Short mmCIF file of C-alpha atoms in Angstrom, two decimals:
data_model
loop_
_atom_site.label_atom_id
_atom_site.label_comp_id
_atom_site.label_asym_id
_atom_site.label_seq_id
_atom_site.Cartn_x
_atom_site.Cartn_y
_atom_site.Cartn_z
CA MET G 1 77.36 77.04 109.73
CA THR G 2 75.95 80.30 111.34
CA LYS G 3 76.94 83.43 109.42
CA TYR G 4 75.91 86.30 111.50
CA GLY G 5 74.09 89.17 110.18
CA MET G 6 72.71 92.30 110.74
CA VAL G 7 69.39 94.12 109.11
CA ILE G 8 68.96 98.03 110.12
CA ASP G 9 65.83 99.32 109.72
CA LEU G 10 66.14 102.90 108.56
CA GLY G 11 62.36 104.18 109.50
CA SER G 12 62.64 102.63 112.66
CA CYS G 13 66.00 104.37 114.19
CA LEU G 14 64.92 107.69 116.18
CA GLY G 15 68.79 108.61 115.90
CA CYS G 16 68.72 108.15 120.00
CA GLY G 17 72.30 107.20 120.13
CA ALA G 18 71.31 104.24 122.63
CA CYS G 19 73.60 101.62 120.55
CA ILE G 20 76.12 104.30 120.55
CA ALA G 21 76.09 104.64 123.94
CA ALA G 22 75.93 100.71 124.76
CA CYS G 23 78.59 100.04 122.50
CA ASP G 24 80.69 102.22 124.13
CA PHE G 25 79.97 101.17 127.44
CA GLU G 26 80.07 97.01 126.06
CA ASN G 27 83.32 97.39 124.39
CA GLN G 28 85.27 100.20 126.34
CA THR G 29 85.64 102.17 123.12
CA PRO G 30 88.41 105.16 122.88
CA TRP G 31 85.27 107.00 122.46
CA GLU G 32 86.38 110.58 124.18
CA GLU G 33 88.82 110.45 120.99
CA GLY G 34 85.85 110.25 118.72
CA LYS G 35 86.78 106.30 117.76
CA ARG G 36 83.69 104.24 118.05
CA ARG G 37 82.54 101.21 116.65
CA THR G 38 79.25 102.11 115.41
CA HIS G 39 77.92 105.88 114.43
CA VAL G 40 74.51 107.34 113.46
CA PRO G 41 74.99 110.05 111.19
CA GLU G 42 72.04 111.84 109.84
CA PHE G 43 71.09 112.72 106.43
CA ILE G 44 68.92 115.23 104.78
CA PHE G 45 68.18 114.70 100.89
CA GLY G 46 65.83 115.80 98.55
CA GLU G 47 64.53 119.19 97.56
CA TYR G 48 60.95 121.09 99.10
CA PRO G 49 59.05 119.73 99.50
CA ASN G 50 60.11 115.96 99.08
CA VAL G 51 62.96 116.20 101.68
CA GLU G 52 63.75 113.11 103.45
CA ARG G 53 65.92 112.68 106.92
CA LEU G 54 67.42 109.85 107.36
CA PHE G 55 69.63 108.46 110.40
CA VAL G 56 71.50 105.59 109.12
CA PRO G 57 73.15 103.62 111.76
CA ARG G 58 77.01 102.66 110.74
CA LEU G 59 79.43 99.91 111.93
CA CYS G 60 81.57 97.45 110.44
CA MET G 61 79.96 95.61 107.71
CA HIS G 62 81.58 92.11 108.29
CA CYS G 63 81.52 91.82 104.55
CA GLU G 64 81.92 88.36 103.11
CA ASP G 65 85.06 89.57 101.03
CA PRO G 66 86.31 91.89 103.12
CA PRO G 67 89.16 94.61 101.71
CA CYS G 68 90.67 95.00 105.44
CA VAL G 69 91.26 91.04 105.68
CA ALA G 70 92.86 91.17 101.50
CA VAL G 71 95.13 94.17 102.52
CA CYS G 72 96.40 92.91 106.31
CA PRO G 73 100.08 91.57 106.05
CA THR G 74 100.33 89.50 109.33
CA GLY G 75 96.87 88.29 109.18
CA ALA G 76 95.50 89.90 112.15
CA SER G 77 92.58 90.90 110.61
CA TYR G 78 90.23 87.77 109.74
CA LYS G 79 86.92 86.50 109.25
CA ASN G 80 86.10 83.66 111.70
CA GLU G 81 84.05 80.70 111.15
CA ASP G 82 80.55 82.37 111.76
CA GLY G 83 81.52 84.99 109.38
CA VAL G 84 82.13 87.99 111.59
CA VAL G 85 85.32 90.42 110.78
CA LEU G 86 87.49 90.10 113.95
CA VAL G 87 91.29 91.48 114.79
CA ARG G 88 94.14 89.38 116.49
CA TYR G 89 95.26 92.18 118.64
CA ASP G 90 98.88 90.55 119.56
CA MET G 91 99.33 90.19 115.55
CA CYS G 92 98.47 93.85 114.50
CA ILE G 93 101.36 95.79 114.08
CA GLY G 94 99.27 99.02 113.29
CA CYS G 95 100.34 99.60 109.40
CA LYS G 96 96.85 100.92 108.98
CA TYR G 97 96.14 99.70 105.65
CA CYS G 98 92.97 98.17 106.69
CA VAL G 99 91.82 101.71 108.07
CA VAL G 100 92.74 102.95 104.34
CA ALA G 101 91.10 99.67 102.62
CA CYS G 102 87.90 99.64 104.51
CA PRO G 103 85.23 101.87 102.32
CA TYR G 104 82.80 102.13 105.04
CA ASN G 105 85.30 103.54 107.79
CA ALA G 106 84.76 101.12 110.22
CA ARG G 107 87.94 100.93 111.68
CA TYR G 108 90.20 102.89 113.70
CA VAL G 109 93.79 103.12 115.49
CA ASP G 110 93.06 102.38 119.66
CA GLU G 111 96.21 103.91 121.29
CA ARG G 112 95.65 101.98 124.06
CA LYS G 113 96.29 98.75 122.46
CA HIS G 114 98.43 99.83 119.91
CA ALA G 115 96.11 97.96 117.29
CA ILE G 116 93.25 98.88 114.98
CA ASP G 117 90.05 97.61 116.42
CA LYS G 118 86.51 97.66 115.09
CA CYS G 119 83.29 96.53 115.75
CA THR G 120 83.04 92.34 116.45
CA PHE G 121 78.99 91.96 116.51
CA CYS G 122 79.77 91.72 120.29
CA TYR G 123 81.27 88.20 119.46
CA ASN G 124 83.09 87.28 122.30
CA ASN G 125 81.51 89.24 124.95
CA ARG G 126 77.75 88.18 123.87
CA VAL G 127 77.01 86.52 120.85
CA SER G 128 79.32 83.65 121.50
CA GLN G 129 77.09 83.57 125.12
CA GLY G 130 73.79 83.30 123.14
CA ARG G 131 72.83 86.89 123.81
CA GLU G 132 72.67 89.80 121.23
CA PRO G 133 75.15 92.72 120.38
CA ALA G 134 75.13 95.32 122.76
CA CYS G 135 73.31 98.02 119.98
CA VAL G 136 70.79 95.67 119.33
CA GLU G 137 69.77 95.10 122.63
CA SER G 138 69.46 98.76 123.59
CA CYS G 139 68.13 100.03 120.41
CA VAL G 140 64.53 101.79 121.37
CA GLY G 141 63.15 101.55 118.28
CA GLY G 142 63.64 97.75 117.22
CA ALA G 143 65.42 99.30 114.19
CA ARG G 144 68.72 96.99 114.67
CA ILE G 145 67.74 93.16 114.06
CA PHE G 146 70.49 90.49 114.71
CA GLY G 147 70.74 87.10 113.36
CA ASP G 148 72.06 83.65 111.41
CA LEU G 149 71.90 84.69 107.66
CA GLU G 150 71.74 81.01 106.81
CA ASP G 151 68.78 80.36 108.99
CA PRO G 152 65.61 80.37 106.91
CA ASN G 153 63.41 80.88 109.99
CA SER G 154 65.70 83.91 111.19
CA GLU G 155 64.25 87.37 110.79
CA VAL G 156 67.49 88.46 109.12
CA TYR G 157 66.97 85.46 106.59
CA LYS G 158 63.40 86.62 105.77
CA LEU G 159 64.21 90.24 105.07
CA ILE G 160 67.29 89.85 103.05
CA HIS G 161 65.91 86.98 100.81
CA SER G 162 62.64 89.23 100.24
CA GLY G 163 64.90 91.94 98.53
CA GLU G 164 63.47 94.10 101.23
CA ALA G 165 67.35 94.77 103.00
CA VAL G 166 70.01 96.04 101.02
CA PRO G 167 73.70 96.45 101.37
CA LEU G 168 75.55 99.92 101.52
CA ARG G 169 78.05 100.25 98.24
CA ALA G 170 77.03 97.00 96.80
CA ASP G 171 78.82 98.55 93.78
CA LEU G 172 82.26 97.68 95.53
CA GLY G 173 81.42 93.84 95.41
CA THR G 174 82.18 93.25 99.27
CA HIS G 175 79.22 91.58 99.79
CA PRO G 176 78.31 93.12 103.11
CA LYS G 177 76.60 91.30 106.09
CA VAL G 178 74.85 94.11 107.59
CA ARG G 179 71.89 95.37 105.27
CA TYR G 180 69.60 98.58 105.35
CA ILE G 181 65.92 98.59 105.13
CA PHE G 182 64.95 102.16 103.39
CA ARG G 183 61.57 101.85 102.92
CA ARG G 184 59.32 99.21 104.21
CA LYS G 185 56.96 97.37 102.56
CA LYS G 186 53.54 97.83 103.39
CA ARG G 187 52.46 94.78 105.32
CA GLU G 188 48.81 93.71 106.16
CA GLY G 189 47.57 95.60 109.22
CA ASP G 190 49.69 98.50 108.80
CA MET H 1 73.34 114.45 98.62
CA MET H 2 76.85 112.46 99.40
CA ASN H 3 78.65 111.39 102.09
CA LEU H 4 82.31 112.00 101.22
CA LEU H 5 85.43 111.49 103.53
CA ILE H 6 88.59 112.29 102.89
CA GLN H 7 90.84 109.78 103.75
CA HIS H 8 93.29 111.02 106.82
CA ILE H 9 94.93 107.90 108.41
CA TRP H 10 98.04 107.85 105.93
CA GLY H 11 99.89 111.06 106.33
CA VAL H 12 103.38 112.96 106.37
CA TYR H 13 105.01 109.56 106.94
CA ILE H 14 103.42 107.48 104.47
CA ALA H 15 104.61 110.34 102.15
CA ILE H 16 108.08 110.33 103.01
CA TYR H 17 108.27 106.82 102.53
CA LEU H 18 106.36 106.44 99.23
CA PHE H 19 108.81 109.47 97.79
CA LEU H 20 111.83 108.15 99.17
CA GLY H 21 111.10 104.82 98.12
CA GLY H 22 110.58 105.62 94.59
CA MET H 23 113.68 107.87 94.34
CA GLY H 24 116.13 105.46 95.53
CA GLY H 25 114.25 102.73 93.04
CA GLY H 26 114.83 105.24 90.50
CA GLY H 27 118.51 106.29 91.52
CA MET H 28 119.62 102.45 91.54
CA VAL H 29 118.70 102.25 88.02
CA VAL H 30 120.88 105.32 87.13
CA SER H 31 123.60 103.97 89.14
CA TYR H 32 123.65 100.76 87.03
CA TYR H 33 123.59 102.98 83.84
CA PHE H 34 127.11 104.50 84.90
CA CYS H 35 128.73 101.57 86.43
CA CYS H 36 127.60 99.12 83.73
CA ARG H 37 127.48 101.31 80.59
CA ARG H 38 129.39 104.17 81.30
CA ASN H 39 132.39 102.19 83.43
CA ASP H 40 132.23 105.05 86.04
CA ASN H 41 132.79 103.20 88.97
CA LYS H 42 133.07 106.25 91.64
CA LEU H 43 129.67 108.09 89.98
CA ALA H 44 127.66 104.46 90.19
CA VAL H 45 129.43 103.59 93.62
CA ILE H 46 128.48 106.93 95.39
CA SER H 47 125.14 106.95 93.47
CA ALA H 48 124.03 103.33 94.53
CA ILE H 49 125.30 104.01 97.93
CA THR H 50 122.84 106.92 98.01
CA SER H 51 119.97 105.27 96.78
CA LEU H 52 120.06 102.57 99.27
CA ILE H 53 120.33 105.07 101.90
CA ILE H 54 117.72 106.71 101.20
CA VAL H 55 115.24 103.75 100.86
CA ILE H 56 116.62 102.52 104.22
CA ILE H 57 115.46 105.84 105.27
CA GLY H 58 112.45 105.53 103.85
CA VAL H 59 111.90 102.23 105.36
CA LEU H 60 112.57 103.79 109.31
CA PHE H 61 109.50 106.44 108.37
CA LEU H 62 107.45 103.39 107.55
CA MET H 63 108.22 101.57 110.92
CA LEU H 64 107.58 105.15 112.61
CA ASP H 65 103.84 105.18 111.28
CA LEU H 66 103.45 101.82 112.69
CA GLU H 67 101.76 101.32 115.82
CA LYS H 68 104.19 98.62 117.14
CA PRO H 69 106.94 99.20 115.08
CA GLU H 70 109.02 96.36 117.31
CA LYS H 71 106.75 93.56 115.64
CA PHE H 72 107.45 94.55 112.09
CA TYR H 73 108.99 91.31 112.04
CA LEU H 74 105.26 89.97 111.55
CA VAL H 75 105.08 91.12 108.22
CA PHE H 76 107.67 88.06 107.24
CA VAL H 77 106.75 85.09 109.92
CA SER H 78 103.30 85.82 110.96
CA PRO H 79 101.70 82.23 111.43
CA HIS H 80 98.71 83.96 109.83
CA LEU H 81 100.90 85.22 107.26
CA ASN H 82 98.87 86.89 104.05
CA PRO H 83 101.30 86.79 100.94
CA HIS H 84 98.61 88.67 98.82
CA SER H 85 98.85 91.69 101.10
CA MET H 86 100.74 94.55 98.97
CA ILE H 87 102.21 95.31 102.66
CA PHE H 88 104.22 91.95 102.23
CA ILE H 89 104.95 92.04 98.43
CA GLY H 90 106.78 95.61 99.06
CA SER H 91 108.57 94.37 102.39
CA SER H 92 109.84 91.33 99.83
CA ILE H 93 110.56 93.89 97.20
CA LEU H 94 112.14 96.32 99.70
CA THR H 95 114.49 93.20 101.16
CA SER H 96 115.72 91.83 97.46
CA PHE H 97 116.37 95.59 96.99
CA ILE H 98 118.59 96.03 99.95
CA THR H 99 120.11 93.03 99.21
CA PHE H 100 120.94 93.24 95.93
CA GLY H 101 121.95 96.63 96.10
CA LEU H 102 124.96 95.85 98.80
CA LEU H 103 125.82 93.01 96.64
CA PHE H 104 126.35 95.63 93.39
CA VAL H 105 127.83 97.94 95.53
CA THR H 106 130.38 95.66 97.00
CA ALA H 107 130.87 94.44 93.65
CA ILE H 108 132.21 97.34 91.68
CA GLU H 109 135.98 97.93 91.82
CA PHE H 110 136.03 100.82 93.86
CA LYS H 111 138.83 102.83 95.65
CA TRP H 112 137.24 102.29 98.95
CA PRO H 113 138.24 104.46 102.38
CA SER H 114 141.10 102.19 104.22
CA PHE H 115 139.35 100.22 106.13
CA LEU H 116 136.18 99.54 104.62
CA GLY H 117 138.25 98.79 101.47
CA LYS H 118 140.20 96.15 103.25
CA ILE H 119 136.58 94.42 104.48
CA ILE H 120 135.31 94.66 100.88
CA SER H 121 138.24 93.48 99.08
CA LEU H 122 137.98 90.21 100.79
CA LEU H 123 134.61 89.73 99.35
CA PRO H 124 134.53 86.72 96.97
CA TRP H 125 132.81 88.84 94.47
CA TYR H 126 134.66 91.97 94.64
CA GLY H 127 136.00 93.17 91.33
CA ASN H 128 134.11 90.10 89.33
CA ARG H 129 132.65 92.59 86.33
CA SER H 130 130.03 90.05 85.24
CA PHE H 131 128.81 89.32 89.22
CA THR H 132 128.66 93.30 89.14
CA SER H 133 126.42 93.27 85.84
CA ALA H 134 124.16 90.73 87.08
CA MET H 135 123.89 92.43 90.52
CA GLY H 136 122.97 95.63 89.09
CA ILE H 137 120.33 94.66 86.80
CA LEU H 138 118.86 92.77 89.52
CA ALA H 139 119.18 95.76 91.65
CA SER H 140 117.85 97.77 88.96
CA ILE H 141 114.83 95.27 88.69
CA ALA H 142 114.26 95.64 92.10
CA GLY H 143 114.62 99.17 91.86
CA PHE H 144 111.82 99.75 89.33
CA LEU H 145 109.78 97.31 91.33
CA THR H 146 110.05 99.42 94.58
CA ALA H 147 109.24 102.71 92.57
CA PHE H 148 106.43 100.98 91.06
CA TYR H 149 105.28 99.06 94.39
CA THR H 150 104.87 102.85 96.04
CA GLY H 151 101.98 103.26 93.52
CA VAL H 152 100.42 99.96 93.67
CA LEU H 153 100.28 99.77 97.49
CA ILE H 154 97.52 102.90 96.95
CA GLY H 155 96.07 101.62 93.66
CA VAL H 156 94.99 98.81 94.32
CA LEU H 157 92.41 99.85 97.22
CA LYS H 158 88.89 100.31 95.98
CA SER H 159 88.03 102.43 98.95
CA ALA H 160 88.86 105.92 97.11
CA PRO H 161 87.98 105.88 93.37
CA PHE H 162 90.84 108.51 92.85
CA TRP H 163 93.42 105.96 93.72
CA HIS H 164 92.11 103.24 91.94
CA THR H 165 93.46 104.12 88.55
CA PRO H 166 96.28 102.75 86.67
CA ALA H 167 97.75 106.21 85.72
CA LEU H 168 98.81 106.33 89.90
CA PRO H 169 101.42 103.73 89.72
CA LEU H 170 102.66 104.94 86.48
CA LEU H 171 102.60 108.77 88.08
CA PHE H 172 104.56 107.27 90.92
CA VAL H 173 106.82 105.47 88.62
CA ALA H 174 107.78 108.27 86.35
CA SER H 175 108.37 110.50 89.50
CA ALA H 176 110.52 107.90 90.94
CA PHE H 177 112.66 108.00 87.97
CA SER H 178 112.75 111.50 87.54
CA THR H 179 113.50 112.58 91.67
CA GLY H 180 116.10 109.18 91.10
CA VAL H 181 117.94 110.90 88.17
CA VAL H 182 118.26 114.50 89.77
CA GLY H 183 119.15 112.36 93.08
CA VAL H 184 122.06 111.43 90.91
CA LEU H 185 122.46 114.81 89.49
CA LEU H 186 123.14 116.08 92.89
CA VAL H 187 125.53 113.32 93.22
CA ASN H 188 127.22 113.66 90.49
CA GLU H 189 127.75 117.28 91.08
CA THR H 190 129.04 116.68 94.41
CA ILE H 191 131.77 114.81 92.83
CA GLY H 192 132.33 117.02 90.06
CA ILE H 193 133.39 120.23 92.57
CA MET H 194 135.90 117.78 94.35
CA ALA H 195 137.28 116.25 91.24
CA PRO H 196 140.55 117.54 89.88
CA LYS H 197 140.00 119.97 87.03
CA SER H 198 140.78 117.72 84.01
CA GLU H 199 138.12 115.39 85.20
CA ARG H 200 135.30 117.97 85.24
CA HIS H 201 133.98 118.13 81.90
CA LYS H 202 133.10 114.52 82.28
CA TYR H 203 130.88 115.64 84.99
CA GLN H 204 129.63 118.29 83.06
CA GLU H 205 128.76 116.31 80.37
CA TYR H 206 126.81 113.60 82.83
CA CYS H 207 125.16 116.56 84.38
CA SER H 208 123.61 117.62 80.76
CA ILE H 209 122.52 113.74 80.14
CA LEU H 210 120.69 113.31 83.29
CA GLY H 211 119.24 116.89 82.73
CA GLU H 212 118.02 115.99 79.08
CA TRP H 213 116.60 112.40 81.03
CA ASP H 214 114.91 114.59 83.73
CA ALA H 215 113.25 116.78 81.25
CA ILE H 216 111.84 113.66 79.22
CA LEU H 217 110.34 112.24 82.26
CA ILE H 218 108.75 115.61 83.54
CA SER H 219 107.39 116.14 80.34
CA ILE H 220 106.02 112.08 80.79
CA GLU H 221 104.39 112.90 84.29
CA LEU H 222 103.04 116.13 83.14
CA LEU H 223 101.40 114.29 80.75
CA ILE H 224 100.09 111.72 83.12
CA ILE H 225 99.16 114.35 85.52
CA PHE H 226 97.06 115.94 83.02
CA THR H 227 95.38 112.98 81.72
CA TYR H 228 94.47 111.50 85.28
CA ILE H 229 93.04 114.78 86.12
CA PHE H 230 91.17 115.56 83.18
CA LEU H 231 89.52 111.80 83.27
CA PHE H 232 88.41 112.09 86.96
CA THR H 233 86.77 115.66 86.47
CA TYR H 234 83.89 113.37 84.57
CA GLY H 235 83.59 111.30 87.85
CA PRO H 236 83.17 109.46 89.66
CA GLU H 237 81.86 111.95 92.20
CA GLU H 238 84.64 111.00 94.91
CA ALA H 239 87.21 111.11 92.17
CA GLU H 240 85.84 114.45 90.83
CA ALA H 241 85.87 115.57 94.65
CA SER H 242 89.75 114.91 95.06
CA VAL H 243 90.24 116.67 91.51
CA TYR H 244 88.06 119.62 93.14
CA LEU H 245 90.84 119.39 96.03
CA LEU H 246 93.71 119.81 94.38
CA THR H 247 92.83 121.78 91.93
CA THR H 248 90.90 124.74 93.77
CA GLY H 249 90.46 123.15 96.94
CA SER H 250 92.18 123.10 100.16
CA LEU H 251 95.15 121.19 98.30
CA ALA H 252 95.46 123.29 95.33
CA PRO H 253 98.64 125.34 96.64
CA TRP H 254 100.35 122.48 97.44
CA PHE H 255 99.02 120.70 93.85
CA MET H 256 99.06 123.33 91.43
CA GLY H 257 101.94 125.25 93.17
CA GLY H 258 103.90 122.86 94.54
CA VAL H 259 104.13 119.95 92.40
CA VAL H 260 102.86 121.46 88.82
CA THR H 261 104.33 124.61 88.87
CA MET H 262 106.94 124.18 91.27
CA GLY H 263 107.93 120.76 90.79
CA LEU H 264 107.51 119.92 87.26
CA ALA H 265 106.97 123.39 84.81
CA ILE H 266 109.52 125.26 86.19
CA PRO H 267 112.31 122.34 86.55
CA PHE H 268 111.20 121.53 82.79
CA LEU H 269 111.58 125.35 81.89
CA LEU H 270 115.23 125.48 83.36
CA GLU H 271 116.33 121.97 82.03
CA TYR H 272 115.07 122.99 78.77
CA TRP H 273 117.16 126.33 78.89
CA HIS H 274 120.31 124.34 79.75
CA ILE H 275 119.96 122.24 77.07
CA PHE H 276 118.94 125.16 74.35
CA SER H 277 121.90 127.30 76.00
CA GLU H 278 124.35 124.29 75.47
CA SER H 279 123.42 123.71 72.06
CA ARG H 280 124.12 127.09 71.39
CA GLY H 281 127.37 126.59 72.61
CA GLY H 282 126.98 128.73 76.07
CA LYS H 283 129.28 128.38 78.59
CA PRO H 284 129.41 124.86 80.69
CA SER H 285 127.53 124.92 84.06
CA CYS H 286 125.39 122.83 85.62
CA ALA H 287 123.76 125.46 87.92
CA LEU H 288 120.51 125.16 86.10
CA PRO H 289 119.82 121.44 86.22
CA ILE H 290 120.77 121.42 90.01
CA ILE H 291 118.34 124.18 90.87
CA ALA H 292 115.76 122.02 88.63
CA ALA H 293 116.98 118.88 90.93
CA ILE H 294 116.30 120.33 94.21
CA LEU H 295 112.64 121.58 92.95
CA VAL H 296 111.72 118.48 91.50
CA ILE H 297 112.88 116.19 94.83
CA ILE H 298 110.86 119.14 96.92
CA GLY H 299 107.73 118.73 94.01
CA GLY H 300 108.23 114.65 94.35
CA LEU H 301 107.55 114.71 98.09
CA ILE H 302 104.71 117.20 97.83
CA LEU H 303 102.98 114.75 95.16
CA ARG H 304 103.05 111.97 97.33
CA TYR H 305 101.64 113.84 100.11
CA VAL H 306 98.75 115.52 97.90
CA VAL H 307 97.82 111.96 96.57
CA LEU H 308 97.42 110.62 99.75
CA SER H 309 95.40 113.53 101.27
CA SER H 310 92.80 113.43 98.22
CA GLY H 311 91.87 109.84 99.06
CA VAL H 312 87.95 110.96 98.95
CA MET H 313 85.35 107.81 99.88
CA THR H 314 81.77 107.28 100.03
CA ILE H 315 80.03 105.21 102.79
CA PHE H 316 76.64 105.72 101.74
CA LEU H 317 75.00 106.40 98.60
CA PRO H 318 71.04 107.18 98.79
CA PRO H 319 68.68 105.03 97.47
CA SER H 320 67.53 106.31 93.97
#
């Protein structure tokens, strides 16, 4: 069994937006309407002199307990055998309940498809053919790490099991498979 | 600093749907009262039909909001059907409401217009009192569930803490019954105007009863709103932001002005005034409750809109 996941190392994100461009191109998102599968918002917090600036790339968290799937009446939103949350566009009636239910704001209405769309981890177009998602492949700083969360030899497995990579809004109990490294632990040679 | 986002996906159409669903559901319960407790079939039939039409218009608004309204049937027959989805549960409730409502209306003994009367009188259950009563009870239960469901639909969502509270379905149920009662009050007045003079006192009495009920429902609604808002001023932070939006922010004119003042406080005072003047032997008139009814209906619609527009959520919490 494979369970795909992603770790995003915030210390390595430059905020360049290459992932956004690669995703828009790969997945032909309606970006001109501001609807994208991944975003890179900037956050500045703390008070002078302890101010921190972070870019927090955002995408579908491919939750283990996805609220979008739980609310979908027709089963158009589903989690596949590899743990990736996808949409059956022909089954989607566009009620938008999933868009409202998603606590990560990962979904949007694609007017061209008359359906809801979201990040697919490039499952059908890349991952199933052994390639990495477009955002991962294009990341200049190597901030996005993709792999199998059930493979103990994968980097994502090690980062998550070391406790270094943590989920956003763990309090919601959705068990996201996209995790974040806020502060990388010092390693030998660093 | 938090990353706060305001829900903007569900707007006016869903607000109208939630409002009409509640009003129709509440109205059906009141119709049952007039049919089977007061034996006023005319008021019961016309109120029940109005309630059914209101709910059906509400469903049309839900359909209008869909990206693919032509595929609405998938809610019931999708090969991957999700019976736990509130939309599936709600659609089933609405279907049973419309079914029991129609059976109830066609079972009540009533002087229908000629052609319709001929068809309805052919129905085997027409005029059967125990069937009427049973269908009335079932339609009322489905009406209550319709009203309740409109709040649960939003209440089950964890994305916005302001919605994820038992106060929301309770508020929507109270508002649904209040708008349902005043809906019947308006129907009652319309029938009353057209009725012969000898019967008018009956409708005047109904008007007072409905006005009294509504005053009680409004006080319950105000209590729920006060508790709801007051508790959320203590957090969580997203819900505090929702409260801010509603009480002093951009939605304040709609909520404080449209819902609390125009839709609840003023109608309550008007209804109270009516009850007070009647107890003092004042001239019988339904004018004040009618004005109150119109204000309650507008306020009820605005309430659904502001609740939908105040769903504040957070995606990112900075590490402590």
